[in-house]
PDB file of C-alpha atoms in Angstrom:
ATOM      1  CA  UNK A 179     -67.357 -83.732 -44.459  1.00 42.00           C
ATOM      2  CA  UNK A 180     -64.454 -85.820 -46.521  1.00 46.00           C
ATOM      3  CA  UNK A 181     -63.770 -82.835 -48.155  1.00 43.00           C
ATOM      4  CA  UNK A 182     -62.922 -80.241 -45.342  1.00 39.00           C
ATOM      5  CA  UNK A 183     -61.538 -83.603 -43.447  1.00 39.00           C
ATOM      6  CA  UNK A 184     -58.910 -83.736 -46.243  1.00 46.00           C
ATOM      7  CA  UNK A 185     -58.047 -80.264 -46.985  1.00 46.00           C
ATOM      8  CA  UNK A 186     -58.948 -78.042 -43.051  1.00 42.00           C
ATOM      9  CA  UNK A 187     -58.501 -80.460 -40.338  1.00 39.00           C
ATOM     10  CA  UNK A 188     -57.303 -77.093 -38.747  1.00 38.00           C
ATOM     11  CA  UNK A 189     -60.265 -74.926 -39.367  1.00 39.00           C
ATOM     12  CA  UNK A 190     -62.833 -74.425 -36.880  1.00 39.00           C
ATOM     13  CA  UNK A 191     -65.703 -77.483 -38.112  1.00 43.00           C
ATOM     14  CA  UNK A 192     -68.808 -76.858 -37.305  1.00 38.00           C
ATOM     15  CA  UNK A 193     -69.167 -80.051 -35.168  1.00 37.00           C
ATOM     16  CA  UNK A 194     -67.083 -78.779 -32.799  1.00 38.00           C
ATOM     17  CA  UNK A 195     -68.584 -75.810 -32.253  1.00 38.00           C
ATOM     18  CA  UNK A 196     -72.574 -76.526 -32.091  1.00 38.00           C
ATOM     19  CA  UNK A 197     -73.695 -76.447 -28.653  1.00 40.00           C
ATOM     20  CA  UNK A 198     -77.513 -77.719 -29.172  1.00 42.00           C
ATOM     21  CA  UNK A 199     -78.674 -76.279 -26.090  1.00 38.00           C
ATOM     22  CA  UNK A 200     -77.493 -72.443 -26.766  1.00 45.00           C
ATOM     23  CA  UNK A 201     -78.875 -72.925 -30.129  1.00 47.00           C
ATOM     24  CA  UNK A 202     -82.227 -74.051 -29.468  1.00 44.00           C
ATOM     25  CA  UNK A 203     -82.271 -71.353 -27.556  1.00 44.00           C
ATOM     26  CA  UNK A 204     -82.345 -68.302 -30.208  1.00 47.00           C
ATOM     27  CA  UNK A 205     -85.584 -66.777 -30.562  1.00 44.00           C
ATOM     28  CA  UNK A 206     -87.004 -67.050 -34.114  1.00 39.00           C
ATOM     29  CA  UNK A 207     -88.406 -63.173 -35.344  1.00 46.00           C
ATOM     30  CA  UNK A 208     -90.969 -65.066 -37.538  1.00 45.00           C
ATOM     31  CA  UNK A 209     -92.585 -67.552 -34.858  1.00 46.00           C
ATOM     32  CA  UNK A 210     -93.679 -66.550 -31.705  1.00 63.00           C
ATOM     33  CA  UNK A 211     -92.124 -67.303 -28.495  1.00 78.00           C
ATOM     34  CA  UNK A 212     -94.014 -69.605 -27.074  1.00 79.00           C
ATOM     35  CA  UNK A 213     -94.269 -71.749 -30.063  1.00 81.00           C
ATOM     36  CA  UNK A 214     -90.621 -71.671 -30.497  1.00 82.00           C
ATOM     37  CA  UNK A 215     -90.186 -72.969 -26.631  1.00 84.00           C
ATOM     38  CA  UNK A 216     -92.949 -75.592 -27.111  1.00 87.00           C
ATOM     39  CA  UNK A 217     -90.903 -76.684 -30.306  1.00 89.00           C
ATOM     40  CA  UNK A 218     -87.910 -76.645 -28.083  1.00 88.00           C
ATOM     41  CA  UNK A 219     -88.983 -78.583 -25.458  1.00 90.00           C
ATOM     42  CA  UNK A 220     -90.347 -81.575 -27.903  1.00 92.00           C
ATOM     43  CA  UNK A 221     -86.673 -81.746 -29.056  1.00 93.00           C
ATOM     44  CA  UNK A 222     -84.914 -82.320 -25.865  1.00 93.00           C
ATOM     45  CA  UNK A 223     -85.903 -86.182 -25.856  1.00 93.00           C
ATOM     46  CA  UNK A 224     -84.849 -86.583 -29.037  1.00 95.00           C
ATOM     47  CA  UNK A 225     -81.550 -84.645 -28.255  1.00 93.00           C
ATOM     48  CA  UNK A 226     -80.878 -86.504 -25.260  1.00 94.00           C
ATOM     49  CA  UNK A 227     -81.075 -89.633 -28.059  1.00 94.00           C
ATOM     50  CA  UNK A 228     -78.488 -87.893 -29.997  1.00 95.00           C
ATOM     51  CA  UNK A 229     -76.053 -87.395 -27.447  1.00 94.00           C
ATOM     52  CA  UNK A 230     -76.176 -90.946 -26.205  1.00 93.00           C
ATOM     53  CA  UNK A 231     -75.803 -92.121 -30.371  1.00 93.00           C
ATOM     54  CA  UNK A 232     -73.013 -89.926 -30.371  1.00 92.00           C
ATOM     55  CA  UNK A 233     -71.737 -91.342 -27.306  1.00 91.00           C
ATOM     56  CA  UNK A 234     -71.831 -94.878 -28.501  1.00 89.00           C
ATOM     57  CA  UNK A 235     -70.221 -94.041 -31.662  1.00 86.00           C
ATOM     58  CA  UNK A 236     -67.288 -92.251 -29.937  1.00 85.00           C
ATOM     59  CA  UNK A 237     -66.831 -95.265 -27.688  1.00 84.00           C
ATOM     60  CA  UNK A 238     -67.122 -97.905 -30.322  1.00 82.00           C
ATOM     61  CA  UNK A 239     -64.456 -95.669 -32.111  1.00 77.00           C
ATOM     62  CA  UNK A 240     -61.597 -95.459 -29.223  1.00 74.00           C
ATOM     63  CA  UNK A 241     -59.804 -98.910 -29.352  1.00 62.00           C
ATOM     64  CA  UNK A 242     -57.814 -97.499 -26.692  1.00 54.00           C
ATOM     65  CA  UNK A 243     -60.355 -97.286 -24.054  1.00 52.00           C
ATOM     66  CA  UNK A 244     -60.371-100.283 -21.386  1.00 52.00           C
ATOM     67  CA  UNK A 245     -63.510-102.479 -22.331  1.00 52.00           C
ATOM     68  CA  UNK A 246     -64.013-103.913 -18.645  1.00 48.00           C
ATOM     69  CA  UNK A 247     -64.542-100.194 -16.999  1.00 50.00           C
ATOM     70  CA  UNK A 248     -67.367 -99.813 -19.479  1.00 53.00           C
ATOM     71  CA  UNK A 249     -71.088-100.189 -18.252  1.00 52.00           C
ATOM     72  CA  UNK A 250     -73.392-101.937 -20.697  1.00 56.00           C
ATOM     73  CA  UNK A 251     -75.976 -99.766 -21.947  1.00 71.00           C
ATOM     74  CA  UNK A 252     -78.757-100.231 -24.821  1.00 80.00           C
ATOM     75  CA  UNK A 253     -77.738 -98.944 -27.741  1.00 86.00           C
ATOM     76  CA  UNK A 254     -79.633 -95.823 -29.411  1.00 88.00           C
ATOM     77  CA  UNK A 255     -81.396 -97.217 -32.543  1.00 94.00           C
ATOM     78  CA  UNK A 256     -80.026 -95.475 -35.429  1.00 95.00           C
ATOM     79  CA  UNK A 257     -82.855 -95.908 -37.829  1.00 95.00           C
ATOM     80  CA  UNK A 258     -85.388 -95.284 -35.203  1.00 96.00           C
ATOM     81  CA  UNK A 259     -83.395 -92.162 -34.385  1.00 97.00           C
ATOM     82  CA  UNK A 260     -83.151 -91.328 -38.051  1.00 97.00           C
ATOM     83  CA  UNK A 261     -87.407 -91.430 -38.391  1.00 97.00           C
ATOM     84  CA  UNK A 262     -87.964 -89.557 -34.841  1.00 97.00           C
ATOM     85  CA  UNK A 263     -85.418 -86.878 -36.307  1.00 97.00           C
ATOM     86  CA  UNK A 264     -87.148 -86.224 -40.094  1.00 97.00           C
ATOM     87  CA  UNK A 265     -90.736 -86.764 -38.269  1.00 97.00           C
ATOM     88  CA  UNK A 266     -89.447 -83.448 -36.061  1.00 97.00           C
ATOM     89  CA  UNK A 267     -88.306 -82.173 -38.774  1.00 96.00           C
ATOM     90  CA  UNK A 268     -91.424 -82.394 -41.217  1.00 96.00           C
ATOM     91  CA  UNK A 269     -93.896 -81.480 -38.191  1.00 95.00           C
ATOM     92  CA  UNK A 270     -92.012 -77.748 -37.216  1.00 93.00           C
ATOM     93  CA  UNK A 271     -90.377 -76.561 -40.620  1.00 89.00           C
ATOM     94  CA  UNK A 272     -89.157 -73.035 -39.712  1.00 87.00           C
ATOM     95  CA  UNK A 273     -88.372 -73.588 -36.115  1.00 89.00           C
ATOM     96  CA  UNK A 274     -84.441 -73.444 -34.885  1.00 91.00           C
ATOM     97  CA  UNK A 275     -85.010 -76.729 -33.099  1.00 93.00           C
ATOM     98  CA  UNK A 276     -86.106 -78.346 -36.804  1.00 95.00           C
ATOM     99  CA  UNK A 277     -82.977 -76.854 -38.290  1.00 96.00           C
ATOM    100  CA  UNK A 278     -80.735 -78.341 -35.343  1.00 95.00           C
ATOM    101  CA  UNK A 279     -82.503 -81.650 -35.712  1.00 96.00           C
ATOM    102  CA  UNK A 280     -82.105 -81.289 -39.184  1.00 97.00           C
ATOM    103  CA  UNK A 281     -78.207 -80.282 -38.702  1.00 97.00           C
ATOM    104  CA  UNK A 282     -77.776 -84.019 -36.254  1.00 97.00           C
ATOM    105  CA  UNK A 283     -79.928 -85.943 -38.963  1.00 97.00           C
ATOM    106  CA  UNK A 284     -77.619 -84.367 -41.936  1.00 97.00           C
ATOM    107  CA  UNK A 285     -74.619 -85.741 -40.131  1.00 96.00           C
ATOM    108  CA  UNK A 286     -75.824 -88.914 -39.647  1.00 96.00           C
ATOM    109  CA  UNK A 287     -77.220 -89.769 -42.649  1.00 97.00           C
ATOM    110  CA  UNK A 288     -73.169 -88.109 -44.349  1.00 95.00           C
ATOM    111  CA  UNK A 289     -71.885 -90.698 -41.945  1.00 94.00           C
ATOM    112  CA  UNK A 290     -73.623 -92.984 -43.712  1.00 95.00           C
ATOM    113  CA  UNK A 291     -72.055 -91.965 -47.298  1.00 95.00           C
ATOM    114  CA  UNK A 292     -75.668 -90.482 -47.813  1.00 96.00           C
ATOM    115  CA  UNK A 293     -74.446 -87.097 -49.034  1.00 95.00           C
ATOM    116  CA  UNK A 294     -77.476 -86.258 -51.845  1.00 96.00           C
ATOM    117  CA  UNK A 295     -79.495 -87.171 -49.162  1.00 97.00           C
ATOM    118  CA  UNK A 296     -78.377 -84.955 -46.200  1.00 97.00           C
ATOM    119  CA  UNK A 297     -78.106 -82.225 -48.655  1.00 97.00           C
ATOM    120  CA  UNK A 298     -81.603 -82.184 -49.681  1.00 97.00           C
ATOM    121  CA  UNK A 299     -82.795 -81.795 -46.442  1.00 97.00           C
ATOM    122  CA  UNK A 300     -80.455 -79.108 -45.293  1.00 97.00           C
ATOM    123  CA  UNK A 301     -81.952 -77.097 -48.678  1.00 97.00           C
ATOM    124  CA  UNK A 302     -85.122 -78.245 -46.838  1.00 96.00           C
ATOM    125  CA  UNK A 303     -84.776 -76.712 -43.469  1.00 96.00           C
ATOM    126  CA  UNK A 304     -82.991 -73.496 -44.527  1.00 96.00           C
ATOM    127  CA  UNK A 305     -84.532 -70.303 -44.337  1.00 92.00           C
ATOM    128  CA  UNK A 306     -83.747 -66.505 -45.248  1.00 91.00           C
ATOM    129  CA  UNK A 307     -82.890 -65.873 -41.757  1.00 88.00           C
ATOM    130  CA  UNK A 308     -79.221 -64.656 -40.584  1.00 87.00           C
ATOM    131  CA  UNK A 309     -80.158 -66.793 -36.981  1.00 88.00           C
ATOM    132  CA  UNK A 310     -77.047 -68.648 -36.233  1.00 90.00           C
ATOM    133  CA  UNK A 311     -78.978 -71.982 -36.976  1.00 92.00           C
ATOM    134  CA  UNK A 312     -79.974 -70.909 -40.095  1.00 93.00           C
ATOM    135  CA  UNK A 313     -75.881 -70.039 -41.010  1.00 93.00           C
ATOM    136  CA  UNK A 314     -74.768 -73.429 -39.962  1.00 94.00           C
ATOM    137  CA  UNK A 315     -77.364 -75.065 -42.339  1.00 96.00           C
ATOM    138  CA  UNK A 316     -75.766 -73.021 -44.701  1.00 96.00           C
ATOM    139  CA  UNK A 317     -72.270 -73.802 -44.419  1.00 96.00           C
ATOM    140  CA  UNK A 318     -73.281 -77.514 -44.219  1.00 96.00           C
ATOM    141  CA  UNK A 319     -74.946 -77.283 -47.137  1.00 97.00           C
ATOM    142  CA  UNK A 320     -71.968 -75.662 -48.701  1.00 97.00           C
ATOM    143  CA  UNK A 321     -69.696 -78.204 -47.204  1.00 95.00           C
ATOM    144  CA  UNK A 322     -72.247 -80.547 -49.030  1.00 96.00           C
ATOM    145  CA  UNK A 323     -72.085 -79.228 -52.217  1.00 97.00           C
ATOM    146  CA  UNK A 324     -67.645 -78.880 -52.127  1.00 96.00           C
ATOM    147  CA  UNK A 325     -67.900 -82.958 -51.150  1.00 93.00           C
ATOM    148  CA  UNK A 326     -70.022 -83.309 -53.911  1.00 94.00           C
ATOM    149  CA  UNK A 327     -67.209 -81.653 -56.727  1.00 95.00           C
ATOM    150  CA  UNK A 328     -69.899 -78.795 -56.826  1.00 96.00           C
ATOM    151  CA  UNK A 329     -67.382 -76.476 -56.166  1.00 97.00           C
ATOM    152  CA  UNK A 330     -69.313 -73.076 -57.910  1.00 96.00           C
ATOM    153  CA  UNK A 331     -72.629 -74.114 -56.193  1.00 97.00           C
ATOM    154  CA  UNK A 332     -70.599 -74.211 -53.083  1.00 97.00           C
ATOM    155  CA  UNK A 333     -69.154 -70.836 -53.416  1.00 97.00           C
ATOM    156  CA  UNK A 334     -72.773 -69.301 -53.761  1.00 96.00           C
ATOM    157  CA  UNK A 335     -73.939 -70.673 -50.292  1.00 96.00           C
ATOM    158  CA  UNK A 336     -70.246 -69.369 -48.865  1.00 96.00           C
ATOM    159  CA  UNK A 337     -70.730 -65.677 -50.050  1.00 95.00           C
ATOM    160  CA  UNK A 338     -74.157 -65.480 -48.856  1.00 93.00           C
ATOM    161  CA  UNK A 339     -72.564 -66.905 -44.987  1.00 94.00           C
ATOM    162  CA  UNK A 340     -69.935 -63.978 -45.588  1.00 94.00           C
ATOM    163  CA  UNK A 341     -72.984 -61.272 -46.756  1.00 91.00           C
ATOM    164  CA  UNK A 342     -74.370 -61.643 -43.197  1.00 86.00           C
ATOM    165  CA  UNK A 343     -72.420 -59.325 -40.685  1.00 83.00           C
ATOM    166  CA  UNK A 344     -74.095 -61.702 -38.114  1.00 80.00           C
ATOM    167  CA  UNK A 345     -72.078 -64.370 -38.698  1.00 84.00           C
ATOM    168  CA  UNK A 346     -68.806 -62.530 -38.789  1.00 89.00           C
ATOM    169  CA  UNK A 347     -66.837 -65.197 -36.464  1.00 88.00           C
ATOM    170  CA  UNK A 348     -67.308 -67.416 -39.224  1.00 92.00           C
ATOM    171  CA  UNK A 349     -66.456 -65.727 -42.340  1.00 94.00           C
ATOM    172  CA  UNK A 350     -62.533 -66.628 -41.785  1.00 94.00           C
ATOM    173  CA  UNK A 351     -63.692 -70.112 -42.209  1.00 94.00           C
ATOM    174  CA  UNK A 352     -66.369 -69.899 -45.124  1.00 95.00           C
ATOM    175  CA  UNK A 353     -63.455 -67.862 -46.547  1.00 96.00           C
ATOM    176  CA  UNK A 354     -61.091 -71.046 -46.686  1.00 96.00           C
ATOM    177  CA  UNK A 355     -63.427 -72.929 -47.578  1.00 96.00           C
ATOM    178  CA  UNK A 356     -64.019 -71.055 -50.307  1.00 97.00           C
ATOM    179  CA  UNK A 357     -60.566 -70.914 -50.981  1.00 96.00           C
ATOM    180  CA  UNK A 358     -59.973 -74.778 -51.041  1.00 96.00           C
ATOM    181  CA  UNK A 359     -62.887 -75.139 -53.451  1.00 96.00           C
ATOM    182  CA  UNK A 360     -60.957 -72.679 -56.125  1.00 96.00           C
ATOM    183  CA  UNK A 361     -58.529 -74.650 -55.297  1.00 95.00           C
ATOM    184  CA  UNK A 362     -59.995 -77.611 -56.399  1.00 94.00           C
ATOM    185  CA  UNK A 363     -61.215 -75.810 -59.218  1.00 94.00           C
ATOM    186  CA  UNK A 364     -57.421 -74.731 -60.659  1.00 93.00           C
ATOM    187  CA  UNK A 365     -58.336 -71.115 -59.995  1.00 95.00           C
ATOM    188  CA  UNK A 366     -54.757 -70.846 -57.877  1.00 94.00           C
ATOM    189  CA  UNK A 367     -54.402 -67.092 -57.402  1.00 94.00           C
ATOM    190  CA  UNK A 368     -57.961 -66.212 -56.554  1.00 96.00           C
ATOM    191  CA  UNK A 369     -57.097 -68.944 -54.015  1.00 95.00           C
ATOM    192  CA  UNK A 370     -54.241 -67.385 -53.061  1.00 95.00           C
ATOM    193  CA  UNK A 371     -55.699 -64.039 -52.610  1.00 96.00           C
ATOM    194  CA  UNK A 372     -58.516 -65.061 -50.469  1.00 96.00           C
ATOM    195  CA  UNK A 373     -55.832 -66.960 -47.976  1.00 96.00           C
ATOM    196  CA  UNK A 374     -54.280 -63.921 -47.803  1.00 94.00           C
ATOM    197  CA  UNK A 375     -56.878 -61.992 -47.164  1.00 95.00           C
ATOM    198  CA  UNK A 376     -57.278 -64.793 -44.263  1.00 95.00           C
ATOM    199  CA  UNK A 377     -54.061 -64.809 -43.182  1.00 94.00           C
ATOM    200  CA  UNK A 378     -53.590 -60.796 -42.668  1.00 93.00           C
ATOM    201  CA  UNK A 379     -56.686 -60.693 -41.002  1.00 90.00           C
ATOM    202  CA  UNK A 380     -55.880 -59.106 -37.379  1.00 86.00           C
ATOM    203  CA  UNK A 381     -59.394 -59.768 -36.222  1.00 83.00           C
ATOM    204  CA  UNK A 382     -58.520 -63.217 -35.677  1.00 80.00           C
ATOM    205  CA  UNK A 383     -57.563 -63.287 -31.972  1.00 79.00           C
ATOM    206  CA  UNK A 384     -56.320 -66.904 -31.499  1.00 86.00           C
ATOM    207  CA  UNK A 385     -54.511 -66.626 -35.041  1.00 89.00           C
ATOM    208  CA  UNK A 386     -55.806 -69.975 -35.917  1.00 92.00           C
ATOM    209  CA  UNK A 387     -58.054 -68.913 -39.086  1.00 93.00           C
ATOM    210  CA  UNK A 388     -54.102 -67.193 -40.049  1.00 94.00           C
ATOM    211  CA  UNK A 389     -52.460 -70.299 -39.569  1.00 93.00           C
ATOM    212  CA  UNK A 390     -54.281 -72.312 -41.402  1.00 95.00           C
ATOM    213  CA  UNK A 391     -54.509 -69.757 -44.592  1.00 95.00           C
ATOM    214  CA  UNK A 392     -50.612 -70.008 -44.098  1.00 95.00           C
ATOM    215  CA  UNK A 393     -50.644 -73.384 -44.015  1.00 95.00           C
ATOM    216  CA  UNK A 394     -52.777 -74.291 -47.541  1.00 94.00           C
ATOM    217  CA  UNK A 395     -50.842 -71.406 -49.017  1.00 94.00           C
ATOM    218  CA  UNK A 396     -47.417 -73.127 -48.044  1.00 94.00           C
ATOM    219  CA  UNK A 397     -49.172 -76.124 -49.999  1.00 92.00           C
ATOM    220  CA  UNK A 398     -50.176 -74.323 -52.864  1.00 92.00           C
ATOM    221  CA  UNK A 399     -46.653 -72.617 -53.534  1.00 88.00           C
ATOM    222  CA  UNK A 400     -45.273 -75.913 -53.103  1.00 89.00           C
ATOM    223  CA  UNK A 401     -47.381 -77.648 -56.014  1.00 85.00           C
ATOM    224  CA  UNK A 402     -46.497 -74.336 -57.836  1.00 83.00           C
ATOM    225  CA  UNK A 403     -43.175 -74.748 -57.208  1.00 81.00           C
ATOM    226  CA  UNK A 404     -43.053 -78.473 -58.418  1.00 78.00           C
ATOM    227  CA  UNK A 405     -45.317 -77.662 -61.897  1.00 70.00           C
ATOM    228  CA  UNK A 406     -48.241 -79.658 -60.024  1.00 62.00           C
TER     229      UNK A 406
END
């Protein structure tokens, strides 16, 4: 995510905002219940691996933390992890829980400066659906793409995010996104307009998704301003 690291730290992020459990949760129109559950249920275990990889990561991460209060654990095996997650992944294509496991295996695998890699198998688990797991693999992928200086392919993936009234609470963020990535591209007032757009928006309760357009606007007047 180097590029919305380095341009939205202020923006919602999708990492944040997964919760795994609520989203393995969704029904999926095309499968049928019981399969879905029974897909769900096989993922748990491997979830439960996730956390405790994310876990380790977090605490390998904090220098400040005090290294006597911590209780020695085995490490998660990321590799293993890795080939449990694309085995899931491979055996229930079309299933929410394959796109979740698909989302965790995407990250690590951009962790690992894998980005061609995590991107083809976002393409992989998406679907036509407008099911929130199916939107996040979407604005991954379009995150993907934007890290990738594929700044129009990116734009595609945003507009179809911001064609789906179902995902309204997150078309102030695929909207900056998009934003940043004209941006990137020179195109400065369609940009501009789009923050706007953004940062009049009085649907935005907390006024964050305004603050932040305000913010990157500031920034681009500024370069204006300077002939950069």
């Amino acid at each position: 995510m180097e590029f919305l690291e380095k341009n939205a730290k202020g923006i919602l992020g999708i990492a944040g905002l997964v919760v795994v459990a609520g989203l393995i949760g969704t029904l999926v129109t095309q499968n049928s219940i019981r399969k879905e559950k029974a897909t769900q249920e096989k993922f748990f275990a491997i979830d439960a691996k996730v956390k405790k990889y994310k876990e380790d990561k977090f605490k390998a991460a904090d220098k400040s933390a005090d290294k006597k209060e911590e209780v020695a654990s085995v490490p998660v095996d990321v590799n293993a992890l890795k080939a449990e997650l694309e085995a899931f992944v491979n055996e229930n294509t079309g299933t929410v829980a394959a796109q979740i496991a698909g989302l965790e295996l995407a990250d690590i695998l951009t962790s690992e400066n894998k980005g061609t890699d995590a991107l083809a198998l976002l393409q992989k688990v998406e679907t036509k659906s407008d099911l929130l797991s199916n939107v996040l693999v979407r604005m991954k992928i379009a995150q993907s793409f934007a890290d990738q200086d594929r700044c129009s392919d990116a734009l595609i993936i945003w507009s179809k995010v911001l064609g789906s009234k179902a995902s309204s609470y997150l078309h102030a963020e695929a909207k900056i996104n998009q934003a940043l990535c004209y941006k990137k591209m020179n195109d400065l007032s369609k940009a501009e307009e789009i923050l706007n757009q953004v940062k009049n928006d009085k649907a935005d309760e907390t006024g964050q998704s305004n603050r932040e357009a305000e913010r990157i606007l500031r920034v681009i007047q500024f370069n204006k301003s300077f002939g950069t």
